[in-house]
XYZ file of N, CA, C and O in Angstrom:
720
model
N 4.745 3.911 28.009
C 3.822 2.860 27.611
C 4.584 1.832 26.783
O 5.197 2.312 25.829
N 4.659 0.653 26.938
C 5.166 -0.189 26.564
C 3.816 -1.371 25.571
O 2.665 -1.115 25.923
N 3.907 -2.308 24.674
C 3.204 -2.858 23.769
C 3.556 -4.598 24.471
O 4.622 -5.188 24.642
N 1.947 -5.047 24.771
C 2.022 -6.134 25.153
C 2.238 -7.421 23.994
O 1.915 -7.382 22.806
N 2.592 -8.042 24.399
C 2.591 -9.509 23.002
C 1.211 -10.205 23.761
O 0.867 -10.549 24.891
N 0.535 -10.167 22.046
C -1.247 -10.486 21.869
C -1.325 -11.909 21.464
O -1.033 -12.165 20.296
N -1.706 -12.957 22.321
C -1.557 -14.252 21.210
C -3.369 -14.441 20.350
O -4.407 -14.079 20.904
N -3.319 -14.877 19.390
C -4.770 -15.517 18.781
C -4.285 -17.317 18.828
O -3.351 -17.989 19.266
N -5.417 -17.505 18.173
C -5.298 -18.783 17.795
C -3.949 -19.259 17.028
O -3.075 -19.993 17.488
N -3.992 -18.734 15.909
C -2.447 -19.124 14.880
C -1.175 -18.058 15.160
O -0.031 -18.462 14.949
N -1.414 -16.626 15.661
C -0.835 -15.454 15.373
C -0.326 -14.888 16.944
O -1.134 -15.025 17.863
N 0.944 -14.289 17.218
C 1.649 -13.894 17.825
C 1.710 -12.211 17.774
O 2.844 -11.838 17.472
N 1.068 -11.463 17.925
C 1.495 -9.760 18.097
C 2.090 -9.186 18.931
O 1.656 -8.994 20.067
N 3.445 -8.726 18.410
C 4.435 -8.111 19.363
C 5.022 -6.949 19.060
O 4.771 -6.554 17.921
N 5.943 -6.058 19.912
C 5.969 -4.976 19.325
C 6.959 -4.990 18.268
O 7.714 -5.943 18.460
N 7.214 -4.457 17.426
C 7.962 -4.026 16.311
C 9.653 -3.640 16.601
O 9.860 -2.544 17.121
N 10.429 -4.210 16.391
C 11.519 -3.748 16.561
C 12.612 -3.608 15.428
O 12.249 -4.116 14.367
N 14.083 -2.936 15.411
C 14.357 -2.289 14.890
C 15.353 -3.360 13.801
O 15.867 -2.932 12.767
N 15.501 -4.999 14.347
C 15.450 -6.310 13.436
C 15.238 -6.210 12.863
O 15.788 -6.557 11.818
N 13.815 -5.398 13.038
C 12.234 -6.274 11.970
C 12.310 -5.198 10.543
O 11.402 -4.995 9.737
N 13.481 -4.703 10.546
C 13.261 -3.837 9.279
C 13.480 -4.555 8.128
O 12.810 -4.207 7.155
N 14.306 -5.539 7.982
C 14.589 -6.239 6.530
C 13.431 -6.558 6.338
O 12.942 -6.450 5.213
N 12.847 -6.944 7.209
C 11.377 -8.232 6.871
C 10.704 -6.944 6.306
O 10.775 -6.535 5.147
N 10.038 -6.390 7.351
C 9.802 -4.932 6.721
C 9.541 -4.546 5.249
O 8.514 -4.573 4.571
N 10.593 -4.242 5.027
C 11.154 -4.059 3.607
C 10.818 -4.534 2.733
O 10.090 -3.913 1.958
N 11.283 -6.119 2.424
C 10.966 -7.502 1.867
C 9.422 -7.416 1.622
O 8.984 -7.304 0.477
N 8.509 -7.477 2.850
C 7.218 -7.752 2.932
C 6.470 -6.318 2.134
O 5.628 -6.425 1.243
N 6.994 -4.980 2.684
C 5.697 -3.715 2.176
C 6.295 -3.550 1.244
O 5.800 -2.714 0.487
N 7.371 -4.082 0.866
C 8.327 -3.156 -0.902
C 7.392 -3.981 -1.862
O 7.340 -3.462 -2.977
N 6.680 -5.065 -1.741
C 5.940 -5.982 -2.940
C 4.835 -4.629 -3.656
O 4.121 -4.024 -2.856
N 4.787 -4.302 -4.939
C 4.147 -3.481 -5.583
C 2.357 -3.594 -5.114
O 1.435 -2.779 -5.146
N 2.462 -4.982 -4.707
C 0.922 -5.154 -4.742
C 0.338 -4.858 -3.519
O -0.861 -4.752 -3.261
N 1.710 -4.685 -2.479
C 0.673 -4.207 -1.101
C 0.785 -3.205 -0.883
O -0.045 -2.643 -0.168
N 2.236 -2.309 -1.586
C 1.975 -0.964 -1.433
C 0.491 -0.329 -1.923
O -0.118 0.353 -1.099
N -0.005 -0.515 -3.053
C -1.079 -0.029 -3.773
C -2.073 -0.275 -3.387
O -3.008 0.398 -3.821
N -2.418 -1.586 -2.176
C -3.734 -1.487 -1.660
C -3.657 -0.599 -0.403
O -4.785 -0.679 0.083
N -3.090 0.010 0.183
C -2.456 1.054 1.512
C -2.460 2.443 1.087
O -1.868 2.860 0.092
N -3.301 3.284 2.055
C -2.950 4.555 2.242
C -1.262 5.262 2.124
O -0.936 6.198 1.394
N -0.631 4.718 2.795
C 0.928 4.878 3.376
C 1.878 4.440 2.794
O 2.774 5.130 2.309
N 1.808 3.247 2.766
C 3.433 2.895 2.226
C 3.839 2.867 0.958
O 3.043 2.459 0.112
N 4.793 3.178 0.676
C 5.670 4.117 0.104
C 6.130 2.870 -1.189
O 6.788 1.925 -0.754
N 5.862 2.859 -2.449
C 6.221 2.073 -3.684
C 7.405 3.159 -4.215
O 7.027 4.331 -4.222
N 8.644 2.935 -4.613
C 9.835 1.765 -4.293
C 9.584 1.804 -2.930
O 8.863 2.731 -2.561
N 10.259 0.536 -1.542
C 10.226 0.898 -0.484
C 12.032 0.705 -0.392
O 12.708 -0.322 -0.339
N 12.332 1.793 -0.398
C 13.948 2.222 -0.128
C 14.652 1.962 1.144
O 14.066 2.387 2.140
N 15.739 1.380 1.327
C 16.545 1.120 1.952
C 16.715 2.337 3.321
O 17.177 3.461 3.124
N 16.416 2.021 4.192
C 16.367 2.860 5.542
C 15.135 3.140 5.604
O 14.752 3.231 6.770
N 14.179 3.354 4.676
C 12.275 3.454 5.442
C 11.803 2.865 6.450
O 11.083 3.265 7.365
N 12.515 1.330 6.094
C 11.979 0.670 7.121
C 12.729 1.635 8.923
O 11.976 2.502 9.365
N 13.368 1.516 9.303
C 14.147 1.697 10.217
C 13.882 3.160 10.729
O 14.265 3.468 11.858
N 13.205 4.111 9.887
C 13.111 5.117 9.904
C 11.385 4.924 10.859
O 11.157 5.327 11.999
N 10.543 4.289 10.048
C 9.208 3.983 10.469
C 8.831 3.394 11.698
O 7.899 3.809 12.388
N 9.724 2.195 12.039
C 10.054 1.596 12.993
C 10.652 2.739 14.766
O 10.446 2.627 15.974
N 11.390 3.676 13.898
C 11.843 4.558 15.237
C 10.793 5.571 15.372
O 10.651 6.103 16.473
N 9.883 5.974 14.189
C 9.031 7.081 14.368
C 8.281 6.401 15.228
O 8.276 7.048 16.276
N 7.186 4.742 15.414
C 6.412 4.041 16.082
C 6.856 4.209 17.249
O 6.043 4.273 18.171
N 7.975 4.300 17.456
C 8.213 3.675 19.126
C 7.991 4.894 19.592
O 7.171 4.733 20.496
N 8.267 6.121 19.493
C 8.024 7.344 19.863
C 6.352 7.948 19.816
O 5.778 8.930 20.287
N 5.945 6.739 18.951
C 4.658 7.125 19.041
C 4.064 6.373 20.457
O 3.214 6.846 21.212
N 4.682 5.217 20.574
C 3.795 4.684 21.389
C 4.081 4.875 23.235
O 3.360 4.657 24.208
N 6.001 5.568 23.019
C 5.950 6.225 23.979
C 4.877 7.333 24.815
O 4.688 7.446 26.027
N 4.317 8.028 23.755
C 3.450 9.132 23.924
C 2.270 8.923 24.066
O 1.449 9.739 24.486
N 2.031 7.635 23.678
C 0.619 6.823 23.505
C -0.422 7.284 22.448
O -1.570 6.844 22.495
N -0.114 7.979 21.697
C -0.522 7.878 20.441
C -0.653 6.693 19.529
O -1.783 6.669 19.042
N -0.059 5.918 19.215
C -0.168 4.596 18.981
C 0.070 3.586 19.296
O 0.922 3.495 20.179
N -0.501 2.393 18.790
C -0.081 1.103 19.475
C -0.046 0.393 18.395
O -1.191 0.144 18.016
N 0.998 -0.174 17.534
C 1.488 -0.528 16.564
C 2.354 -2.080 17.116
O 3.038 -1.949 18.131
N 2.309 -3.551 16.426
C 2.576 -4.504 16.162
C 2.558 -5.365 15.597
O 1.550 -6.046 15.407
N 4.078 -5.673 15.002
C 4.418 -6.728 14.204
C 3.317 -8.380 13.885
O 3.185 -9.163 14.826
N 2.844 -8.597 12.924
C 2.077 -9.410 13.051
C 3.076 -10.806 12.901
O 4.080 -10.872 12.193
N 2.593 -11.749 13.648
C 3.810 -12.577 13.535
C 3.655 -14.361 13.391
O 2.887 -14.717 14.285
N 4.106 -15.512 12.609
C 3.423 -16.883 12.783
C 4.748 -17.325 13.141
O 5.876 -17.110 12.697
N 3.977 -18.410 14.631
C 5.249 -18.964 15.030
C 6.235 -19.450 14.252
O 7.317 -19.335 14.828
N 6.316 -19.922 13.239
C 7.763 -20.671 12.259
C 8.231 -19.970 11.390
O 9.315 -20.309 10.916
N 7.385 -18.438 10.767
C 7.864 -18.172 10.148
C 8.043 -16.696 10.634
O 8.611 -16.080 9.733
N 7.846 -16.083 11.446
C 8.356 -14.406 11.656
C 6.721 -13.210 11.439
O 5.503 -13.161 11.265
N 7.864 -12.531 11.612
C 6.828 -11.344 10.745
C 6.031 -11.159 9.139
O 6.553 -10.915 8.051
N 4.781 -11.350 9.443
C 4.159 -11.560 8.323
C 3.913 -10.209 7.976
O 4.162 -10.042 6.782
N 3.438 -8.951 8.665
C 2.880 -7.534 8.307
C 2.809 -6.925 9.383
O 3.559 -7.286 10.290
N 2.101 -6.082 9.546
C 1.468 -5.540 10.856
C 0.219 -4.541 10.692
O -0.293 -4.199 9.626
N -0.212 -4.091 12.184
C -1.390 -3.952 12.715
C -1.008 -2.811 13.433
O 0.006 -2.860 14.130
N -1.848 -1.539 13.342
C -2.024 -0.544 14.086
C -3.049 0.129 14.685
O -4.090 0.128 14.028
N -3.077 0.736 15.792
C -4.202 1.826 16.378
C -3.452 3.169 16.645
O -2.572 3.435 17.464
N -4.106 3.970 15.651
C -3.503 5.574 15.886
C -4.809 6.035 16.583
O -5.905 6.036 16.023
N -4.566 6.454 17.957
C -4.850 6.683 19.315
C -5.266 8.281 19.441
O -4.347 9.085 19.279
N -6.671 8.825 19.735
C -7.214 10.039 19.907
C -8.039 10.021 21.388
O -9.198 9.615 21.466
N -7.487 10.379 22.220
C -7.052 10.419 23.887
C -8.206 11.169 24.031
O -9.142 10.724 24.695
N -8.262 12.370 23.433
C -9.266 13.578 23.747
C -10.481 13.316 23.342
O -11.428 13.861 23.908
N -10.711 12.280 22.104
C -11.965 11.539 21.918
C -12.090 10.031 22.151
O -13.119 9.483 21.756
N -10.932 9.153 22.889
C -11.252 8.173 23.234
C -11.940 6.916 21.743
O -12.850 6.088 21.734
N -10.787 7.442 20.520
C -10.985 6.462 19.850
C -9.806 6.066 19.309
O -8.679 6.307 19.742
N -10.161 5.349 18.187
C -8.540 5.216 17.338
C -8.918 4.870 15.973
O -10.077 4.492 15.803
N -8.063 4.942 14.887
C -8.013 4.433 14.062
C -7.538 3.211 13.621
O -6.398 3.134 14.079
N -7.782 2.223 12.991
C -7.176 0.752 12.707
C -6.485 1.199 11.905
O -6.781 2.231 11.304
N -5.182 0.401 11.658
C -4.552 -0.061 9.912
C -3.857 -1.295 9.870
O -3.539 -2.029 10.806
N -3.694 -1.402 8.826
C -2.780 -3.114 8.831
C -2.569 -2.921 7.098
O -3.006 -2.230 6.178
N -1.455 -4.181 7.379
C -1.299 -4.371 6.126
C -0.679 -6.097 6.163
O -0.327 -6.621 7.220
N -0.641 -6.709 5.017
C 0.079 -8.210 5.044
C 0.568 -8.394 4.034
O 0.090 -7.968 2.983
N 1.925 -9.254 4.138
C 2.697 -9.355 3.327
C 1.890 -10.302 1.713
O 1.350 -11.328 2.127
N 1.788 -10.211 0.703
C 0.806 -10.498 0.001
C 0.983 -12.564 0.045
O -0.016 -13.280 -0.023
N 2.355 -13.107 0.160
C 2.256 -14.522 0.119
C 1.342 -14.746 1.115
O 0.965 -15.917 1.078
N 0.723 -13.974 2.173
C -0.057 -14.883 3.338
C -1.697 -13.756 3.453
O -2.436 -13.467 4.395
N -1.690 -13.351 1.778
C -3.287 -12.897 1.642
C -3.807 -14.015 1.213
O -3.302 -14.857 0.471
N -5.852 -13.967 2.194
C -6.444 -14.608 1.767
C -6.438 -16.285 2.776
O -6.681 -17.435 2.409
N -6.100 -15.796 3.938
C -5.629 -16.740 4.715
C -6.321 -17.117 6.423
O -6.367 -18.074 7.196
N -7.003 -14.969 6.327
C -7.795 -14.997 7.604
C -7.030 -14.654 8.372
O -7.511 -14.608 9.504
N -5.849 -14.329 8.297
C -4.511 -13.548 9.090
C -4.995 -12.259 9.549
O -5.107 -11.912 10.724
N -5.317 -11.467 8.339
C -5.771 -9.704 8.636
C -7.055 -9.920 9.501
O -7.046 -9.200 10.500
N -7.936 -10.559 9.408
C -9.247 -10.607 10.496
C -8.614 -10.964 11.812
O -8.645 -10.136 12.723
N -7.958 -12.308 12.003
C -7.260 -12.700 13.185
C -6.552 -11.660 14.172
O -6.331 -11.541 15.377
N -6.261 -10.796 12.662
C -5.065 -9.823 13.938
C -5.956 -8.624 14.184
O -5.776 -7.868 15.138
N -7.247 -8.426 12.992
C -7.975 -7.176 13.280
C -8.985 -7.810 14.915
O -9.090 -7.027 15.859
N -9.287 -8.491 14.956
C -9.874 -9.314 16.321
C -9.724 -8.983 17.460
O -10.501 -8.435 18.241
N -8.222 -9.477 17.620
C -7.277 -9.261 18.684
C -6.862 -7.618 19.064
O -6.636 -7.108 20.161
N -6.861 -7.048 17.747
C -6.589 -5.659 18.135
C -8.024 -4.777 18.690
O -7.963 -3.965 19.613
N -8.820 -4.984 18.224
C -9.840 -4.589 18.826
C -10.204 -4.895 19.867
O -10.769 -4.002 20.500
N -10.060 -6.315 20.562
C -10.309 -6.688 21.799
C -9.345 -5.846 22.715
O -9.733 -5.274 23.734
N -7.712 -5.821 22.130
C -6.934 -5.152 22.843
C -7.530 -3.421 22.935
O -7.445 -2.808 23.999
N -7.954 -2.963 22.036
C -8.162 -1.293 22.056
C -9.294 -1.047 22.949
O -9.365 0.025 23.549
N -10.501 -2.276 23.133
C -11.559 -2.375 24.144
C -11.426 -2.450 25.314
O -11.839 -1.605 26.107
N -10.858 -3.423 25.590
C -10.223 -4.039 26.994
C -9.688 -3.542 27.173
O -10.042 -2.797 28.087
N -8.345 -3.299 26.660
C -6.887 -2.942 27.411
C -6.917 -1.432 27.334
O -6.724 -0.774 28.356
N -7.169 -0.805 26.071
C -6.942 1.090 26.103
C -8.124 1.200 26.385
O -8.340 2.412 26.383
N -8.909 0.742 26.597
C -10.749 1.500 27.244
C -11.012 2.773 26.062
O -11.595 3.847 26.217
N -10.490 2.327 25.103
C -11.253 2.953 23.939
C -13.068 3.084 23.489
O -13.728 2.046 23.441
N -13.537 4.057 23.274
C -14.749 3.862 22.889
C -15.748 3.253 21.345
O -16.838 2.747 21.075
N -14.546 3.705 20.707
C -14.789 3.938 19.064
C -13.006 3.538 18.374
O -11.870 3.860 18.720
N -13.640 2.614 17.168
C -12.538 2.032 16.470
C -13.060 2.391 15.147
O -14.183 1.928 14.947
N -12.419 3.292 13.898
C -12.454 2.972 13.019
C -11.555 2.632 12.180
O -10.387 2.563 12.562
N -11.938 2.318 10.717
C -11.076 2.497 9.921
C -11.504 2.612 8.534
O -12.723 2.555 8.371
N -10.896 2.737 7.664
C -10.735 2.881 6.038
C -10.330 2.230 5.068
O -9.213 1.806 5.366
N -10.690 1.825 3.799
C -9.965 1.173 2.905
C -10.216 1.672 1.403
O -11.289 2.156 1.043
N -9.148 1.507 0.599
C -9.775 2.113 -0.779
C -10.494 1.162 -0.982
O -10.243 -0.011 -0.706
N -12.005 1.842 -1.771
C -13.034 1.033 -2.559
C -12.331 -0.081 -3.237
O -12.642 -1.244 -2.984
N -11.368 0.225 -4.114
C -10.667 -0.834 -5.067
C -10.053 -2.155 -4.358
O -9.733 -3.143 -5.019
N -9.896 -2.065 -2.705
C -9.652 -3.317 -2.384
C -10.500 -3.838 -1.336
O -10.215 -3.748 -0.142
N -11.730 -4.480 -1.872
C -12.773 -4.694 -1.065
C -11.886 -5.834 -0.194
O -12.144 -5.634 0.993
N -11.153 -6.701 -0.303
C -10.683 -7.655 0.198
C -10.626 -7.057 2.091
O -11.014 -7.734 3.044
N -9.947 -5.446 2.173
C -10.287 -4.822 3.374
C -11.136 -4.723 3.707
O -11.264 -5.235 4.819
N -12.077 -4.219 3.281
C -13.120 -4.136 3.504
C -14.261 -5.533 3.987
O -15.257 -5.266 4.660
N -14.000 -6.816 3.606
C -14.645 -7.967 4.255
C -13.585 -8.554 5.541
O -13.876 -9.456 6.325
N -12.004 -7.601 5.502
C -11.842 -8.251 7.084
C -12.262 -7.328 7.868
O -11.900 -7.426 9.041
N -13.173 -6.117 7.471
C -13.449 -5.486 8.272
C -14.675 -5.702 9.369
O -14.772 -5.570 10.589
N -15.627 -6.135 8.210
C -17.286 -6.693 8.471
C -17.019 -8.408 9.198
O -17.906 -8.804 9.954
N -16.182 -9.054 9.016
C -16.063 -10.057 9.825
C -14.943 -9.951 11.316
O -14.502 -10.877 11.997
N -14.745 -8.572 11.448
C -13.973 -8.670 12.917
C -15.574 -7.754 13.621
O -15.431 -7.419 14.797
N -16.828 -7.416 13.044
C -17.411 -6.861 13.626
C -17.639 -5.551 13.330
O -18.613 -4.905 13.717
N -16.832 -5.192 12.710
C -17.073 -3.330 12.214
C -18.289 -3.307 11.451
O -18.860 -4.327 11.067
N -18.847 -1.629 11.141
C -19.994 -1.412 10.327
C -19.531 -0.888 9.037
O -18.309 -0.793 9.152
N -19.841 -0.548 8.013
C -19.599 -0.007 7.165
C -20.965 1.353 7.437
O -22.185 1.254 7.572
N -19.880 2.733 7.422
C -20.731 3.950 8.260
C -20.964 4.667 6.976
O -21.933 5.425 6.988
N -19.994 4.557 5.405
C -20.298 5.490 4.463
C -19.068 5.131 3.506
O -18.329 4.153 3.617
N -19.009 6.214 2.469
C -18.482 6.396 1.612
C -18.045 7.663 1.598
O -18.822 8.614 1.676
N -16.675 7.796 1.492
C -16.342 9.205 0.788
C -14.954 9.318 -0.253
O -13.778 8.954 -0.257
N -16.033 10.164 -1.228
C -15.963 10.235 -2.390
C -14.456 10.767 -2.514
O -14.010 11.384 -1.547
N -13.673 10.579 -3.595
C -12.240 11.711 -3.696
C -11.047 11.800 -2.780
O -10.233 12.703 -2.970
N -10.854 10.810 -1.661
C -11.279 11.346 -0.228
C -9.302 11.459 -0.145
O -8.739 12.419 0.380
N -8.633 10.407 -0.708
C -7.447 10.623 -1.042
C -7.145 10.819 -2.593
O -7.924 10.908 -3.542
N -5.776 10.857 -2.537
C -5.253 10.844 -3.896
C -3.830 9.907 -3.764
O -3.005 10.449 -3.028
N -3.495 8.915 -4.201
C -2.389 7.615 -4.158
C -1.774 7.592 -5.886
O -2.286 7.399 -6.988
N -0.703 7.835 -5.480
C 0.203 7.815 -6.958
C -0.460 8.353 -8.184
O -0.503 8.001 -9.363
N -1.061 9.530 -7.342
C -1.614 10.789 -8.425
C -2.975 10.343 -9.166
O -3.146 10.459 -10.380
N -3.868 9.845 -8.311
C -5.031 9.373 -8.731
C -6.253 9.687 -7.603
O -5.838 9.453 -6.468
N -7.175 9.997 -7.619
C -8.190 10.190 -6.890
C -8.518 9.001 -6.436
O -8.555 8.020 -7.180
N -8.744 8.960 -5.390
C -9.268 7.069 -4.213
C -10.404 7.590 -3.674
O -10.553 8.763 -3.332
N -11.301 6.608 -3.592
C -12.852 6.923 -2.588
C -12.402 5.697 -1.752
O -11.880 4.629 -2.071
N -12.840 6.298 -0.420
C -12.609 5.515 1.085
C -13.783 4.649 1.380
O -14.887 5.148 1.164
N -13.739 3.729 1.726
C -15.219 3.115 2.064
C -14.516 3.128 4.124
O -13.548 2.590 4.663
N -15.719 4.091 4.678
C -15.566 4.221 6.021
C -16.307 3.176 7.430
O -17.509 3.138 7.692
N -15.470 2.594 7.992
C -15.873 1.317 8.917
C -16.083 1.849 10.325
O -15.556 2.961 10.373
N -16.493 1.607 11.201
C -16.488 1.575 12.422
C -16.804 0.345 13.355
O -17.447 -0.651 13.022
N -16.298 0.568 14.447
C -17.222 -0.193 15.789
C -17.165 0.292 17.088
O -16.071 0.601 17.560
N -18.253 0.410 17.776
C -18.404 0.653 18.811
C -18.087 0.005 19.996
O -18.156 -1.203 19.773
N -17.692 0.276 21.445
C -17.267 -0.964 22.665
C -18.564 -1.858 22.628
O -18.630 -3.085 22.554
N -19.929 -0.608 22.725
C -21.032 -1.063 23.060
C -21.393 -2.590 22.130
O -21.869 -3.706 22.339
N -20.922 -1.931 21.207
C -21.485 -3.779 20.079
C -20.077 -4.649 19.673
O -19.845 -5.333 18.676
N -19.091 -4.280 21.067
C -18.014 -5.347 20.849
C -18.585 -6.714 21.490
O -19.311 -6.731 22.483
N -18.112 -7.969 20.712
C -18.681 -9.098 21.448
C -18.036 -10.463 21.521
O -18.300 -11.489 22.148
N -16.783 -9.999 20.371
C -15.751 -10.989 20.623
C -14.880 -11.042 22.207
O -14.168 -11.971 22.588
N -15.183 -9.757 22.962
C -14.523 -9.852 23.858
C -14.933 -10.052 25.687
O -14.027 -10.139 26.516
């Protein structure tokens, strides 16, 4: 399985390659986007990137995920956008993240859009969700403007640099997709 390049209006999604690690780096090492993210890793150390980058492609060999570089024509890779892929239930999970100079811009909705149209259309997915800590509602409104629901709350649900996080839980269905 190979990862198509997604255009939107302003934004370019392509797959991730093994270049794209400085940017990488540069972009998720900022303290402030590690801490709104489940995942990435505050310091972000020299070879993570490259390491993450080779684990993806193997993912998407297998089709487990479909992961891409979010990208603006003049300037590169801004963040990226994922669907971790459940075959046997025909859904996936969203994630994303953006480099913090280009929060607040309508970038993360743009690319959450496109990825959903792609997980509808293109993987004949049934069900998309995703998650965000309570503490950064900012996820949470690109969630409700690409169309998702907000399905619940759960309480405790992680723990991030040794602290208890409550998840606020999103979904959408094909049935009430309509951007596409």
């Amino acid at each position: 399985m190979t990862e198509p390049t997604l255009k939107t209006q302003r934004l370019l999604l392509r797959r991730l390659e093994l270049a794209d690690a400085p940017r990488v780096q540069q972009l998720a090492g900022v303290h402030a986007v590690a801490e709104t993210t489940l995942n990435i890793p505050h310091p972000y150390e020299d070879g993570m990137a490259e390491t993450w980058i080779n684990a993806i492609a193997a993912e998407i060999l297998d089709g487990t995920r479909s992961t891409f570089a979010i990208t603006l024509p003049r300037e590169g890779m801004i963040g990226a956008i994922a669907l971790t892929i459940n075959r046997d239930f025909n859904l996936a999970e969203l994630g994303y993240w953006i480099g913090q100079t280009y929060w607040n811009q309508g970038y993360a909705t743009e690319a959450t859009i496109a990825m959903l149209d792609f997980g509808f259309n293109q993987l004949g997915l049934n069900r998309i969700a995703a998650q965000h800590l309570t503490r950064n509602p900012a996820s949470g409104r690109v969630m409700e403007k690409a169309g998702m629901q907000r399905e619940g709350l759960a309480r405790q649900a992680t723990r991030r640099w040794g602290r208890y996080e409550d998840l606020a839980l999103y979904a959408i269905l094909r049935q009430n997709w309509s951007h596409g």
